[in-house]
Amino acid sequence: MLQVNYIRENKEQVLERLSVKNFNQLELVDEIILLDDQRKSTQSQADDLLAKGNSAAKQIGELMRNGKKDEAEQLKSQTSQSKEDVKQLQENLAAIELELYQKLVQLPNLPHASVPLGKTPEENEVVLQNGEKPNLPSSALPHWELAAKYNIIDFELGVKIAGAGFPVYKGKGAKMQRALINFFLAEAEKAGYDEMMVPLLVNEASGFGTGQLPDKEGQMYHVGIDNLYLIPTAEVPVTNLYRDVILKEEELPIKNCGYTPCFRREAGSYGAHVRGLNRLHQFDKVEIVQIVHPDQSYEILEQMSLHVQSLLQKLGLQYRVLRLCGGDMGFTSALTYDMEVYSAAQERWLEVSSVSNFETFQSNRLKLRFKGKEGKTQLPHTLNGSALALPRILASILENNQTENGIKVPACLVPFTGFDFID
RNA sequence: GGAGAGAUGUCAGAGUGGUCGAAUGAGCCAGCUUGGAAAGCUGGUGUACUGGCAACGGUACCGAGGGUUCGAAUCCCUCUUUCUCCGCCA
């Protein structure tokens, strides 16, 4: 959520930045400023009346103590009249604040100056490409066929017990999952992230805090009886740990990581491109989150990007890094890098990580602040990234490392798997 | 799931209708003291909105939301949550 005062003071710039994100309801900006004016004047009217009421109440107390009942009664009847006015003003104020909030949450975050113009994923900027494309024989199989051939993932069994998009990992397949999770967590720990193991179901307030609610309600699984949501990413519980928190400046940066399963309804996406592990309702992911001083957030975004890249390098996967264009970026992000690995048998790039700087967009909504050295509270910047999401990584490992007789396990995983070959 | 008791500032902990944004103690910060430190003494020490160049004001907030009242931390209702006991159970 953007700050009203910022919008007010930088209106032209806000409009220009919003248009980079292909946001077209620019009239919202004026409406917000107008509502904020109304909010201020209504509140100050109410405050004035309340101040009068408070001093009258004090006088009445004074009179009662001195036994001047008649005068007190007279004052009582006077003040009881203005109560209705105060009530009316406060109702107006609440309505104005609600409308202001509803408009404010419709504005996406402002893109950073380096964000390229564009509307579609094709207009994302390829920042770098790294690694070798594997030389596969013409008989190379896509990962879903390899999974069946070596009996490591059973999609049909998942359909039986849950539905499409809920695979069952078997034997060495299951061990590969555990190995990847542990490898990613170990690397995150080496990079200074503190691990958090968090609830997989969250309440409404948390969904609002990170911005999944109300907009993306349809993307989350909802447990109606308890009004809880299954998390679509660890970002939700981990970031909400810091909701309504005032940190000390010396506590920054906060670096957390966490492994969780992630649940996404993915309503409306079916077809060949979501086959196998390409898109699931439940998948595993290690997430990294940082809360940092505003002066450092872009430097830290680069560090996080390098951390993710180091994982891909150790796994020996060919990858590329994209700087997302205005039209392809998420609602809450100011700058996002997507990491894609090459899936050699499918002959396409698969997104395996997304690293973003949200600047103050999340912290404002979360009421996450820090107290600076000069004693002033201000909003820190928040960042997060996948490091990494498992299914497409596994898909690429299976496809890219396939041989006639089986699949080679990347060396960095062997200490975690206990085997180096799947056959 | 049943019964009971709580939820107050950074923490501990008073406060049961008016002088309470809130005693007291601890912590923390600053000053005094000291060669330096400890102890001691003095002062300061919440958040948000808002007026003001500022000094300094106004309003709201004592788990959350409603209600009673001229006036609510204090009374009433609902919810959340913690603890104790019973029951159940990985």
Coordinates of C-alpha atoms (C1' of nucleotides) in Angstrom, one line a residue, chain A residues 39-40 43-44 47 50-51 53-54 57-58 60-61 64-65 76 79-80 83 87 246 369 371 377, chain B residues 10 18-21 28 45-51 57-60 66-72:
Chain A
R39 CA -10.8 12.7 6.2
K40 CA -8.7 15.5 7.7
Q43 CA -11.6 14.3 11.9
S44 CA -10.7 17.8 13.1
D47 CA -11.8 16.3 17.5
L50 CA -14.7 15.8 21.6
A51 CA -12.4 18.3 23.1
G53 CA -17.2 17.3 25.5
N54 CA -14.1 16.4 27.5
A57 CA -17.2 16.4 31.5
K58 CA -14.4 17.6 33.7
I60 CA -19.3 18.4 35.7
G61 CA -17.0 16.2 37.8
M64 CA -20.4 17.3 41.5
R65 CA -17.5 17.1 43.9
K76 CA -25.2 17.7 31.4
T79 CA -23.5 18.3 26.4
S80 CA -25.8 15.5 25.7
K83 CA -23.1 13.7 21.4
K87 CA -21.5 10.2 16.5
I246 CA 8.5 -1.7 15.7
R369 CA 8.4 0.0 11.3
K371 CA 13.0 3.3 15.1
T377 CA 9.9 5.6 13.4
Chain B
rU10 C1' 9.9 -2.4 27.1
rG18 C1' -14.4 11.9 37.2
rU19 C1' -8.2 15.2 39.2
rC20 C1' -5.8 8.3 34.7
rG21 C1' -2.0 8.3 29.0
rC28 C1' 16.7 1.9 28.8
rU45 C1' 11.6 7.5 28.3
rG46 C1' 4.6 4.6 23.9
rU47 C1' 1.9 4.7 19.1
rA48 C1' -1.3 6.9 15.5
rC49 C1' -4.0 11.0 13.3
rU50 C1' -3.9 16.2 13.4
rG51 C1' -2.7 22.0 14.2
rG57 C1' -1.3 22.0 21.6
rG58 C1' -5.9 18.8 20.2
rU59 C1' -7.9 13.8 19.6
rA60 C1' -7.8 8.5 19.9
rG66 C1' -20.0 -2.9 20.1
rG67 C1' -23.1 -0.7 24.3
rU68 C1' -24.5 2.2 29.0
rU69 C1' -23.0 7.3 30.9
rC70 C1' -22.2 14.4 30.8
rG71 C1' -17.8 11.2 31.8
rA72 C1' -15.3 4.2 31.1

